[in-house]
mmCIF file of C-alpha atoms and ligand atoms in Angstrom:
data_model
loop_
_atom_site.group_PDB
_atom_site.id
_atom_site.type_symbol
_atom_site.label_atom_id
_atom_site.label_comp_id
_atom_site.label_asym_id
_atom_site.label_seq_id
_atom_site.Cartn_x
_atom_site.Cartn_y
_atom_site.Cartn_z
ATOM 1 C CA MET T 19 93.212 24.417 -16.162
ATOM 2 C CA GLU T 20 94.991 21.255 -14.969
ATOM 3 C CA SER T 21 95.473 19.902 -11.497
ATOM 4 C CA LYS T 22 97.968 17.446 -10.003
ATOM 5 C CA TYR T 23 99.448 16.759 -6.540
ATOM 6 C CA GLY T 24 96.894 19.257 -5.153
ATOM 7 C CA PHE T 25 98.177 22.170 -7.286
ATOM 8 C CA LEU T 26 96.276 24.015 -10.027
ATOM 9 C CA LYS T 27 98.046 25.110 -13.216
ATOM 10 C CA MET T 28 96.607 28.172 -14.956
ATOM 11 C CA ASP T 29 97.448 30.643 -17.668
ATOM 12 C CA ILE T 30 96.919 34.302 -16.809
ATOM 13 C CA GLN T 31 93.346 34.438 -18.158
ATOM 14 C CA GLU T 32 92.386 31.375 -16.118
ATOM 15 C CA PHE T 33 94.135 32.898 -13.110
ATOM 16 C CA GLU T 34 92.099 36.088 -13.474
ATOM 17 C CA SER T 35 88.749 34.306 -13.326
ATOM 18 C CA TRP T 36 89.925 31.847 -10.654
ATOM 19 C CA LEU T 37 91.155 34.709 -8.455
ATOM 20 C CA SER T 38 87.922 36.664 -8.802
ATOM 21 C CA ALA T 39 86.035 33.652 -7.399
ATOM 22 C CA GLN T 40 88.312 33.279 -4.341
ATOM 23 C CA ARG T 41 87.019 34.515 -0.988
ATOM 24 C CA VAL T 42 89.792 35.468 1.392
ATOM 25 C CA ALA T 43 88.928 36.445 4.961
ATOM 26 C CA ARG T 44 92.362 37.562 6.134
ATOM 27 C CA THR T 45 93.253 41.165 5.389
ATOM 28 C CA ILE T 46 96.033 41.419 2.805
ATOM 29 C CA LEU T 47 98.380 44.407 2.972
ATOM 30 C CA THR T 48 101.306 43.318 0.783
ATOM 31 C CA VAL T 49 102.183 41.152 -2.208
ATOM 32 C CA GLN T 50 105.721 39.712 -2.101
ATOM 33 C CA GLN T 51 108.034 39.106 -5.062
ATOM 34 C CA HIS T 52 110.664 36.324 -4.961
ATOM 35 C CA HIS T 53 112.729 34.286 -7.384
ATOM 36 C CA THR T 54 113.378 30.616 -6.771
ATOM 37 C CA TRP T 55 117.124 30.956 -7.730
ATOM 38 C CA VAL T 56 117.291 27.160 -7.578
ATOM 39 C CA PRO T 57 115.420 25.676 -9.395
ATOM 40 C CA ASN T 58 116.348 27.871 -12.364
ATOM 41 C CA TYR T 59 115.620 27.767 -16.109
ATOM 42 C CA SER T 60 117.893 24.742 -16.600
ATOM 43 C CA HIS T 61 115.537 22.704 -14.410
ATOM 44 C CA PHE T 62 112.443 23.545 -16.472
ATOM 45 C CA SER T 63 111.648 21.173 -19.326
ATOM 46 C CA GLY T 64 108.599 23.021 -20.639
ATOM 47 C CA SER T 65 106.209 20.438 -19.182
ATOM 48 C CA ASN T 66 107.429 19.578 -15.659
ATOM 49 C CA HIS T 67 105.538 22.334 -13.783
ATOM 50 C CA PHE T 68 103.818 19.957 -11.364
ATOM 51 C CA GLU T 69 106.958 17.942 -10.662
ATOM 52 C CA ARG T 70 108.988 21.095 -9.936
ATOM 53 C CA GLN T 71 106.231 22.493 -7.708
ATOM 54 C CA GLN T 72 106.001 19.190 -5.839
ATOM 55 C CA ALA T 73 109.813 19.136 -5.426
ATOM 56 C CA MET T 74 109.688 22.626 -3.869
ATOM 57 C CA LYS T 75 106.936 21.507 -1.521
ATOM 58 C CA ASN T 76 108.951 18.428 -0.514
ATOM 59 C CA HIS T 77 111.949 20.644 0.194
ATOM 60 C CA HIS T 78 109.904 23.124 2.268
ATOM 61 C CA VAL T 79 108.148 20.402 4.252
ATOM 62 C CA GLY T 80 110.971 17.850 4.472
ATOM 63 C CA SER T 81 114.093 20.038 4.840
ATOM 64 C CA ASN T 82 112.647 23.269 6.265
ATOM 65 C CA GLY T 83 110.040 21.551 8.439
ATOM 66 C CA TRP T 84 107.214 23.812 7.232
ATOM 67 C CA SER T 85 103.564 22.744 7.225
ATOM 68 C CA ASP T 86 103.223 23.223 3.450
ATOM 69 C CA ILE T 87 104.933 24.769 0.423
ATOM 70 C CA GLY T 88 105.980 28.312 1.461
ATOM 71 C CA GLN T 89 104.460 30.357 -1.362
ATOM 72 C CA HIS T 90 100.917 30.947 -2.594
ATOM 73 C CA PHE T 91 101.923 30.969 -6.269
ATOM 74 C CA THR T 92 104.803 30.053 -8.570
ATOM 75 C CA VAL T 93 105.123 31.755 -11.965
ATOM 76 C CA PHE T 94 106.945 29.513 -14.460
ATOM 77 C CA PRO T 95 109.190 30.577 -17.387
ATOM 78 C CA ASP T 96 106.365 29.938 -19.885
ATOM 79 C CA GLY T 97 104.011 32.259 -17.966
ATOM 80 C CA MET T 98 101.946 29.520 -16.331
ATOM 81 C CA ILE T 99 100.948 29.964 -12.677
ATOM 82 C CA LEU T 100 100.784 27.111 -10.171
ATOM 83 C CA THR T 101 98.948 27.434 -6.875
ATOM 84 C CA GLY T 102 100.763 26.564 -3.660
ATOM 85 C CA ARG T 103 99.524 27.061 -0.129
ATOM 86 C CA SER T 104 95.971 28.218 0.576
ATOM 87 C CA LEU T 105 95.328 31.977 0.361
ATOM 88 C CA GLU T 106 93.843 31.772 3.854
ATOM 89 C CA ALA T 107 97.204 30.614 5.235
ATOM 90 C CA THR T 108 100.090 32.922 6.097
ATOM 91 C CA PRO T 109 103.004 32.248 3.710
ATOM 92 C CA ALA T 110 106.541 31.336 4.824
ATOM 93 C CA CYS T 111 108.518 33.697 2.597
ATOM 94 C CA ILE T 112 109.932 36.791 4.367
ATOM 95 C CA PHE T 113 110.941 36.279 7.986
ATOM 96 C CA GLY T 114 108.762 38.431 10.254
ATOM 97 C CA ASN T 115 106.712 39.924 7.398
ATOM 98 C CA ASN T 116 104.283 37.235 6.284
ATOM 99 C CA GLN T 117 101.163 37.845 8.364
ATOM 100 C CA HIS T 118 99.197 40.019 5.918
ATOM 101 C CA SER T 119 100.884 38.925 2.723
ATOM 102 C CA ILE T 120 100.439 37.048 -0.550
ATOM 103 C CA CYS T 121 103.672 35.430 -1.768
ATOM 104 C CA PHE T 122 104.790 34.933 -5.382
ATOM 105 C CA GLU T 123 107.849 32.844 -6.257
ATOM 106 C CA HIS T 124 109.084 33.393 -9.805
ATOM 107 C CA PHE T 125 110.774 30.315 -11.232
ATOM 108 C CA GLY T 126 114.314 31.219 -12.270
ATOM 109 C CA ASN T 127 117.531 32.887 -11.204
ATOM 110 C CA PHE T 128 117.177 36.616 -11.877
ATOM 111 C CA ASP T 129 120.491 37.673 -10.420
ATOM 112 C CA THR T 130 122.779 39.374 -12.927
ATOM 113 C CA GLY T 131 124.376 36.673 -15.084
ATOM 114 C CA GLY T 132 121.546 34.244 -14.330
ATOM 115 C CA ASP T 133 118.453 33.541 -16.414
ATOM 116 C CA GLN T 134 117.147 36.002 -19.003
ATOM 117 C CA MET T 135 113.465 36.316 -18.071
ATOM 118 C CA ARG T 136 111.183 35.166 -20.890
ATOM 119 C CA GLN T 137 108.567 37.612 -22.119
ATOM 120 C CA GLU T 138 105.702 35.229 -21.241
ATOM 121 C CA GLN T 139 106.882 35.074 -17.641
ATOM 122 C CA LEU T 140 107.410 38.830 -17.457
ATOM 123 C CA LEU T 141 103.885 39.571 -18.679
ATOM 124 C CA THR T 142 102.346 37.089 -16.240
ATOM 125 C CA ILE T 143 104.312 38.520 -13.293
ATOM 126 C CA VAL T 144 103.088 42.048 -14.071
ATOM 127 C CA LYS T 145 99.479 41.073 -14.710
ATOM 128 C CA ALA T 146 99.177 38.654 -11.779
ATOM 129 C CA THR T 147 100.672 41.230 -9.389
ATOM 130 C CA ALA T 148 98.203 43.817 -10.719
ATOM 131 C CA LEU T 149 95.279 41.417 -10.224
ATOM 132 C CA ILE T 150 96.308 40.834 -6.593
ATOM 133 C CA CYS T 151 96.655 44.601 -6.020
ATOM 134 C CA SER T 152 93.176 45.191 -7.469
ATOM 135 C CA LYS T 153 91.498 42.384 -5.565
ATOM 136 C CA PHE T 154 92.945 43.353 -2.195
ATOM 137 C CA ASN T 155 93.009 47.135 -2.699
ATOM 138 C CA LEU T 156 96.791 47.311 -2.369
ATOM 139 C CA PRO T 157 98.595 50.504 -3.311
ATOM 140 C CA VAL T 158 100.909 50.045 -6.285
ATOM 141 C CA ASN T 159 103.954 51.360 -4.441
ATOM 142 C CA GLN T 160 106.863 50.041 -2.351
ATOM 143 C CA PHE T 161 104.516 49.338 0.571
ATOM 144 C CA GLY T 162 101.861 47.360 -1.255
ATOM 145 C CA ILE T 163 104.388 45.430 -3.370
ATOM 146 C CA VAL T 164 107.547 44.269 -1.596
ATOM 147 C CA TYR T 165 110.787 42.541 -2.551
ATOM 148 C CA HIS T 166 112.462 40.020 -0.256
ATOM 149 C CA HIS T 167 115.698 42.015 -0.654
ATOM 150 C CA TRP T 168 114.270 44.910 1.376
ATOM 151 C CA PHE T 169 114.134 42.960 4.666
ATOM 152 C CA ASP T 170 116.967 41.926 6.967
ATOM 153 C CA LEU T 171 117.494 38.198 6.758
ATOM 154 C CA SER T 172 117.756 37.529 10.493
ATOM 155 C CA THR T 173 115.616 40.246 12.113
ATOM 156 C CA GLY T 174 112.953 40.789 9.428
ATOM 157 C CA LYS T 175 113.456 44.526 9.871
ATOM 158 C CA ARG T 176 112.983 46.574 6.733
ATOM 159 C CA ASN T 177 116.288 48.122 5.629
ATOM 160 C CA ASN T 178 115.657 48.361 1.871
ATOM 161 C CA GLY T 179 118.667 46.164 1.143
ATOM 162 C CA THR T 180 121.286 48.035 3.171
ATOM 163 C CA GLY T 181 122.198 45.268 5.650
ATOM 164 C CA THR T 182 122.275 41.483 5.633
ATOM 165 C CA ASN T 183 119.855 40.715 2.827
ATOM 166 C CA LYS T 184 119.101 38.130 0.183
ATOM 167 C CA SER T 185 119.353 39.395 -3.395
ATOM 168 C CA CYS T 186 115.849 37.923 -4.034
ATOM 169 C CA PRO T 187 113.951 38.480 -6.384
ATOM 170 C CA GLY T 188 117.286 39.009 -8.140
ATOM 171 C CA THR T 189 119.750 41.821 -8.843
ATOM 172 C CA ASN T 190 118.432 41.878 -12.429
ATOM 173 C CA PHE T 191 114.697 41.430 -11.639
ATOM 174 C CA PHE T 192 112.985 44.058 -13.827
ATOM 175 C CA GLY T 193 116.221 46.028 -13.954
ATOM 176 C CA GLY T 194 117.248 45.601 -10.314
ATOM 177 C CA ASN T 195 116.168 44.727 -6.796
ATOM 178 C CA LYS T 196 116.412 48.160 -5.122
ATOM 179 C CA VAL T 197 113.406 50.338 -4.251
ATOM 180 C CA GLU T 198 114.495 52.841 -6.960
ATOM 181 C CA ASP T 199 114.603 50.026 -9.553
ATOM 182 C CA PHE T 200 111.147 48.892 -8.459
ATOM 183 C CA LEU T 201 109.729 52.426 -8.749
ATOM 184 C CA GLN T 202 111.365 53.002 -12.119
ATOM 185 C CA HIS T 203 110.799 49.656 -13.857
ATOM 186 C CA PHE T 204 108.262 47.391 -12.147
ATOM 187 C CA ALA T 205 105.707 49.661 -10.454
ATOM 188 C CA PRO T 206 104.813 51.591 -13.664
ATOM 189 C CA LEU T 207 104.036 48.322 -15.505
ATOM 190 C CA VAL T 208 101.760 47.148 -12.674
ATOM 191 C CA ALA T 209 100.170 50.605 -12.379
ATOM 192 C CA ALA T 210 99.378 50.569 -16.115
ATOM 193 C CA GLU T 211 97.608 47.213 -15.632
ATOM 194 C CA VAL T 212 95.457 48.451 -12.746
ATOM 195 C CA GLY T 213 94.411 51.503 -14.755
ATOM 196 C CA GLY T 214 97.225 53.923 -14.075
ATOM 197 C CA SER T 215 96.380 54.609 -10.457
ATOM 198 C CA MET T 216 99.374 54.455 -8.118
ATOM 199 C CA VAL T 217 97.376 54.681 -4.888
ATOM 200 C CA THR T 218 94.054 53.220 -3.822
ATOM 201 C CA ASP T 219 91.850 54.370 -0.979
ATOM 202 C CA ILE T 220 91.299 52.200 2.064
ATOM 203 C CA PRO T 221 87.568 51.815 2.829
ATOM 204 C CA LYS T 222 86.915 53.854 5.981
ATOM 205 C CA ASP T 223 83.634 52.303 7.103
ATOM 206 C CA LEU T 224 84.987 48.846 7.973
ATOM 207 C CA GLY T 225 85.789 47.378 11.348
ATOM 208 C CA TYR T 226 88.630 44.892 11.826
ATOM 209 C CA ALA T 227 89.156 42.002 14.220
ATOM 210 C CA VAL T 228 92.147 39.738 14.799
ATOM 211 C CA VAL T 229 91.592 35.979 15.233
ATOM 212 C CA THR T 230 92.816 34.700 18.627
ATOM 213 C CA ALA T 231 91.829 31.008 18.263
ATOM 214 C CA ASN T 232 94.137 28.652 16.360
ATOM 215 C CA ARG T 233 91.391 27.916 13.832
ATOM 216 C CA LEU T 234 88.007 29.575 13.647
ATOM 217 C CA ASN T 235 85.174 28.198 11.525
ATOM 218 C CA VAL T 236 83.224 30.409 9.151
ATOM 219 C CA ARG T 237 79.462 29.730 9.304
ATOM 220 C CA VAL T 238 76.637 30.766 6.996
ATOM 221 C CA GLY T 239 74.673 32.451 9.800
ATOM 222 C CA ALA T 240 75.152 34.271 13.098
ATOM 223 C CA SER T 241 75.055 31.259 15.423
ATOM 224 C CA SER T 242 76.757 27.882 15.885
ATOM 225 C CA THR T 243 73.589 26.142 14.681
ATOM 226 C CA PHE T 244 74.383 27.272 11.134
ATOM 227 C CA GLY T 245 76.571 25.094 8.921
ATOM 228 C CA LYS T 246 80.121 25.884 7.874
ATOM 229 C CA ALA T 247 80.516 27.916 4.680
ATOM 230 C CA ASN T 248 81.460 25.460 1.948
ATOM 231 C CA ASP T 249 83.485 27.989 -0.044
ATOM 232 C CA ARG T 250 85.613 29.190 2.887
ATOM 233 C CA LEU T 251 88.398 27.612 4.873
ATOM 234 C CA PRO T 252 88.560 28.215 8.624
ATOM 235 C CA VAL T 253 90.492 31.387 9.447
ATOM 236 C CA GLU T 254 93.767 31.126 11.355
ATOM 237 C CA ARG T 255 95.240 32.799 14.428
ATOM 238 C CA GLY T 256 96.639 36.251 13.698
ATOM 239 C CA ALA T 257 94.514 36.813 10.583
ATOM 240 C CA VAL T 258 92.855 40.229 10.594
ATOM 241 C CA LEU T 259 89.272 40.027 9.341
ATOM 242 C CA ARG T 260 87.196 42.813 7.851
ATOM 243 C CA ILE T 261 83.937 43.218 9.792
ATOM 244 C CA TYR T 262 80.777 44.351 8.008
ATOM 245 C CA GLU T 263 78.142 43.720 10.683
ATOM 246 C CA GLU T 264 77.666 42.389 14.247
ATOM 247 C CA SER T 265 74.806 40.311 15.594
ATOM 248 C CA ASN T 266 74.552 38.624 19.017
ATOM 249 C CA GLY T 267 78.308 38.359 19.394
ATOM 250 C CA TRP T 268 78.796 37.092 15.822
ATOM 251 C CA LEU T 269 80.718 39.008 13.157
ATOM 252 C CA LYS T 270 79.900 39.136 9.461
ATOM 253 C CA ILE T 271 83.173 38.939 7.523
ATOM 254 C CA SER T 272 81.948 39.268 3.944
ATOM 255 C CA LYS T 273 80.262 42.140 2.182
ATOM 256 C CA SER T 274 78.258 40.009 -0.239
ATOM 257 C CA GLN T 275 77.979 36.605 1.468
ATOM 258 C CA SER T 276 76.336 35.501 4.700
ATOM 259 C CA HIS T 277 79.646 34.433 6.285
ATOM 260 C CA TRP T 278 80.048 34.765 10.046
ATOM 261 C CA VAL T 279 82.561 33.979 12.804
ATOM 262 C CA TYR T 280 82.040 33.831 16.554
ATOM 263 C CA GLY T 281 83.325 37.124 17.970
ATOM 264 C CA ARG T 282 84.480 35.543 21.233
ATOM 265 C CA TYR T 283 87.548 34.160 19.445
ATOM 266 C CA THR T 284 88.524 37.529 18.021
ATOM 267 C CA GLU T 285 89.551 40.917 19.355
ATOM 268 C CA SER T 286 88.705 44.129 17.618
ATOM 269 C CA VAL T 287 91.628 46.117 16.196
ATOM 270 C CA ARG T 288 92.052 49.530 14.593
ATOM 271 C CA ARG T 289 93.871 49.985 11.327
ATOM 272 C CA ALA T 290 96.435 52.780 11.256
ATOM 273 C CA THR T 291 99.163 54.200 9.024
ATOM 274 C CA ILE T 292 102.510 55.470 10.304
ATOM 275 C CA ASN T 293 103.103 59.157 9.619
ATOM 276 C CA ALA T 294 106.627 59.563 11.078
ATOM 277 C CA SER T 295 109.549 59.012 8.686
ATOM 278 C CA VAL T 296 110.803 56.277 11.041
ATOM 279 C CA LEU T 297 108.881 55.153 14.116
ATOM 280 C CA ASN T 298 110.443 53.276 17.025
ATOM 281 C CA VAL T 299 108.776 50.075 18.159
ATOM 282 C CA ARG T 300 109.143 49.578 21.931
ATOM 283 C CA SER T 301 108.715 46.660 24.300
ATOM 284 C CA GLY T 302 106.271 48.601 26.499
ATOM 285 C CA PRO T 303 104.039 51.690 26.619
ATOM 286 C CA GLY T 304 106.632 54.438 27.197
ATOM 287 C CA THR T 305 110.003 55.813 26.117
ATOM 288 C CA GLN T 306 111.600 54.100 29.145
ATOM 289 C CA PHE T 307 111.031 50.743 27.395
ATOM 290 C CA SER T 308 113.646 49.439 24.982
ATOM 291 C CA VAL T 309 113.474 49.912 21.211
ATOM 292 C CA VAL T 310 112.879 46.503 19.597
ATOM 293 C CA GLY T 311 112.577 47.679 16.006
ATOM 294 C CA THR T 312 111.460 50.455 13.694
ATOM 295 C CA LEU T 313 108.696 50.890 11.126
ATOM 296 C CA PRO T 314 108.859 53.148 8.048
ATOM 297 C CA LYS T 315 106.439 55.910 7.026
ATOM 298 C CA SER T 316 103.240 54.667 5.331
ATOM 299 C CA GLU T 317 103.520 51.162 6.818
ATOM 300 C CA GLU T 318 100.112 49.876 7.930
ATOM 301 C CA VAL T 319 99.557 48.339 11.362
ATOM 302 C CA PHE T 320 96.683 46.942 13.431
ATOM 303 C CA ILE T 321 96.288 48.275 16.979
ATOM 304 C CA ILE T 322 94.695 46.073 19.616
ATOM 305 C CA ALA T 323 95.023 48.180 22.778
ATOM 306 C CA GLU T 324 95.796 51.694 23.925
ATOM 307 C CA GLU T 325 97.415 52.841 27.136
ATOM 308 C CA GLY T 326 97.759 56.601 27.523
ATOM 309 C CA ASP T 327 99.582 57.857 24.443
ATOM 310 C CA TRP T 328 100.759 54.369 23.480
ATOM 311 C CA CYS T 329 99.274 51.717 21.202
ATOM 312 C CA ARG T 330 99.968 47.973 21.172
ATOM 313 C CA LEU T 331 100.243 45.968 17.949
ATOM 314 C CA ALA T 332 97.791 43.069 17.524
ATOM 315 C CA LEU T 333 98.926 39.846 19.259
ATOM 316 C CA GLU T 334 102.393 41.258 19.924
ATOM 317 C CA GLU T 335 104.113 42.901 22.878
ATOM 318 C CA LYS T 336 105.164 45.830 20.711
ATOM 319 C CA TRP T 337 104.163 49.423 21.315
ATOM 320 C CA LEU T 338 104.044 52.577 19.192
ATOM 321 C CA SER T 339 103.557 56.225 20.111
ATOM 322 C CA LYS T 340 100.012 57.234 19.202
ATOM 323 C CA SER T 341 101.040 60.688 17.940
ATOM 324 C CA TYR T 342 102.654 59.140 14.857
ATOM 325 C CA LEU T 343 99.646 57.078 13.787
ATOM 326 C CA ASP T 344 96.824 58.072 11.453
ATOM 327 C CA PHE T 345 93.804 55.921 12.233
ATOM 328 C CA VAL T 346 91.688 54.597 9.376
ATOM 329 C CA ASN T 347 88.814 53.321 11.552
HETATM 330 ZN ZN1 ZN N 26 112.859 35.359 -1.522
#
């Protein structure tokens, strides 16, 4: 494992053990797939991983004005993985759909007529996606794993590629970028890696809380007199934490570690799954309020408040009818 410019470079075995040691407080619901398009294979020399990763970061920070490189990981043509932004930070990869996500950029242009994906890269993409699904209990389906192509470029609304969309991760990415292509070609490979299971169960005994402070420290005990956890970054606003225990207003956010946050800077939320085929999102708690978007069946949401038969999404002025939600906790 090498490191340069603040990035780690790992092969898939190193990635597996590195990932198992990572502690991530924010709740992850999706893993995103992207291709870089530019740079493509012609920009890869076989040894310039760090320089290409640094160039992407410079572009994201300098031209796009972002705080850091957009993605969590880049998978290179030779199958090596480079780390990008911290796993505790929300990525900047799919407009409107980053909050509970891990983002992979795959180095290359996988549109038809572009680069022919090398076998080493293909195997790493499948295995690394499977490792993320296992670690975060994500279902191996079109809700746990998502392609950039499935979201409208300007509104972020999911349209499965039927409107104004990028082709990303490429019209020839594992045989195509449509949901049907994903289900036929990519999902079965990932499912085989995670042991054949296409769906995982969500633990039902957990509580959830959304972070309302800009940055919230994680401490090793249930009071501010305890030190900060040295293997955890502060959690950021909007992150949804899993809650295992409460004590004197403090919340334990790890099953195995004594890691706590001050509950005053969080609000408790309920996790729910949408059971209507398409559910309207409204600007207020009633059908008299305007429709500001839609959510598809099986999408997961976090509910912060209820008013009559209406539920408000965490930290947003968006409301859903309660009758079309199945609550997990
Ligand atoms: Zn993309």
